[in-house]
Short mmCIF file of C-alpha atoms in Angstrom, two decimals:
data_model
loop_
_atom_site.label_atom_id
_atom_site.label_comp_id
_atom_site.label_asym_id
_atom_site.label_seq_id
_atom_site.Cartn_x
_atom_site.Cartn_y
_atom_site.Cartn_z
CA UNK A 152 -15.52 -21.20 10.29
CA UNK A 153 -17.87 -20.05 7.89
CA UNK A 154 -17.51 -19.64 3.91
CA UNK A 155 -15.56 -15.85 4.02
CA UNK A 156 -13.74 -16.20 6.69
CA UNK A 157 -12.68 -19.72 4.93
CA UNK A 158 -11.82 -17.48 1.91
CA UNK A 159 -9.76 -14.53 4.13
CA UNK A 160 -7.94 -18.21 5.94
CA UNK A 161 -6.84 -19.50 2.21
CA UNK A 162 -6.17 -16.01 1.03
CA UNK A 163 -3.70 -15.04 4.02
CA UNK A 164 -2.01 -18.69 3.78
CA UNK A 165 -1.33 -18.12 -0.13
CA UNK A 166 -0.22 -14.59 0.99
CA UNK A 167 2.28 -15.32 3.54
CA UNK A 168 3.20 -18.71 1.81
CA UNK A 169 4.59 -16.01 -1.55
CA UNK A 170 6.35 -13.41 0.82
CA UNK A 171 8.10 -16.28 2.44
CA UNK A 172 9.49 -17.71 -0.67
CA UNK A 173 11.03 -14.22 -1.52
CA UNK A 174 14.52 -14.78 -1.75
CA UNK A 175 15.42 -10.77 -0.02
CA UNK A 176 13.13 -11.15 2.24
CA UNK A 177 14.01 -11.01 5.82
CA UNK A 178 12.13 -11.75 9.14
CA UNK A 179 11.50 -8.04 9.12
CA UNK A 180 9.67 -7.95 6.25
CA UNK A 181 7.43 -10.90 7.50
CA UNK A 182 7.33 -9.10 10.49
CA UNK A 183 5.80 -5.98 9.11
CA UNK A 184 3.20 -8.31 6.95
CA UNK A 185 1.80 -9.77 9.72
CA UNK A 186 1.51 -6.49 11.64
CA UNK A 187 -0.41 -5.55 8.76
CA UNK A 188 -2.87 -8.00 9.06
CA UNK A 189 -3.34 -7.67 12.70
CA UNK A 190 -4.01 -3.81 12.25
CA UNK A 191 -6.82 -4.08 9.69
CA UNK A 192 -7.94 -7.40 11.64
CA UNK A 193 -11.24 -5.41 12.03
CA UNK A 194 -11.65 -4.54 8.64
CA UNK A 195 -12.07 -6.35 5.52
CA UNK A 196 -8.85 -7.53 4.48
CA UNK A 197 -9.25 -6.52 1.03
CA UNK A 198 -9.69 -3.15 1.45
CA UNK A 199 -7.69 0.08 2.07
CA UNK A 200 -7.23 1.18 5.89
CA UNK A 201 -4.89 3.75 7.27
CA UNK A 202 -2.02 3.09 10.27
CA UNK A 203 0.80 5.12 11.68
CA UNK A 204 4.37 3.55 11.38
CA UNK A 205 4.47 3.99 15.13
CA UNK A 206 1.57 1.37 15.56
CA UNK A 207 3.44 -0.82 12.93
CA UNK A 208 6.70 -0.43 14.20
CA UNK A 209 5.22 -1.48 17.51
CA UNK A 210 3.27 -4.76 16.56
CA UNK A 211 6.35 -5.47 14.22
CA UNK A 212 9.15 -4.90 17.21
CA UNK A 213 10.95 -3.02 14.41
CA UNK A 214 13.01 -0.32 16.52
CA UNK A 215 14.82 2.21 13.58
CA UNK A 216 12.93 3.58 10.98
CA UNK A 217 15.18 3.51 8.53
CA UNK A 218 14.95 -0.29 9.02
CA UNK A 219 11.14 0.07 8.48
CA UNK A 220 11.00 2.83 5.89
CA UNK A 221 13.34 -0.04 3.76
CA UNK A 222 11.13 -2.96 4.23
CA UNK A 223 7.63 -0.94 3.55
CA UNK A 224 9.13 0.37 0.51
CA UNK A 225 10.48 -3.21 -0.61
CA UNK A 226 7.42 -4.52 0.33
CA UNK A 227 5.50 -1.97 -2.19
CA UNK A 228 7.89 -2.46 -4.53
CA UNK A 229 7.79 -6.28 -4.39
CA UNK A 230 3.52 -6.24 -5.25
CA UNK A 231 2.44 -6.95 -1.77
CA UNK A 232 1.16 -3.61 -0.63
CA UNK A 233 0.04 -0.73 -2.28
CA UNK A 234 1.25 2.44 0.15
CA UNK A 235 0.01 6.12 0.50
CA UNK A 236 1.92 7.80 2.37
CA UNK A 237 0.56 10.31 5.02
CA UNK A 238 2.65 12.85 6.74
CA UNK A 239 -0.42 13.68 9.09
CA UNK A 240 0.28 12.23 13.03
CA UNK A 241 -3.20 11.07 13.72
CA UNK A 242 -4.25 9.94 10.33
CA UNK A 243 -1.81 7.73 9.23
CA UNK A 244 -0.65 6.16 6.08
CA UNK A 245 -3.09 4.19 3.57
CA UNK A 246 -2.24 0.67 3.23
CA UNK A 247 -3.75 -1.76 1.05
CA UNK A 248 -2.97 -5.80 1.04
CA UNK A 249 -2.87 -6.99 -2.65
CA UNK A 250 -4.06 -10.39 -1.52
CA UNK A 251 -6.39 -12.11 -3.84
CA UNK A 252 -9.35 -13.96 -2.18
CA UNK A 253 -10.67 -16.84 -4.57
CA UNK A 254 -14.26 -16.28 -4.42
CA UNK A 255 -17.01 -19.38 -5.98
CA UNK A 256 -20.01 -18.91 -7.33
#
């Protein structure tokens, strides 16, 4: 593993170690975090990408959207996403991780 991807590895396990101490949080939300990661997988995971809720509801095996509209807004509101949303089919809605990524110099 070499020095940034050692920094994205500490940066996800901080991440996912804070969303799982949430006291409201549910499996979903987890759920929805981690399908997150895996859709900007090929992308720096510090910046902004864009994904359609069906591709999210799909890696997260959330079935109603109301169930996922609740989380992704709890999530935002919670800190650990900032969300655009996009009402175009093909573009999808922006999604940013607010994970912080301790960097030496």
């Amino acid at each position: 593993m070499n020095k940034d991807e050692n920094l994205y590895h500490k940066g996800l396990c901080r991440y996912f170690a804070q969303a799982s101490q949430q006291p409201h949080f549910f499996p979903t939300h987890l759920s929805i975090l981690i399908a997150l990661v895996q859709c900007c997988n090929y992308q720096d995971i510090t910046l902004s990408f864009n994904v359609s809720r069906k591709t999210l509801m799909r890696f997260s095996r959330i079935k109603s959207v109301s169930t996922y509209h609740k989380n992704i807004r709890e999530l935002k509101e919670g800190g650990f996403i900032k969300y655009k949303p996009s009402w175009h089919p093909k573009l999808g809605s922006e999604v940013k991780l607010n994970i912080e990524l301790e960097k030496t110099f």
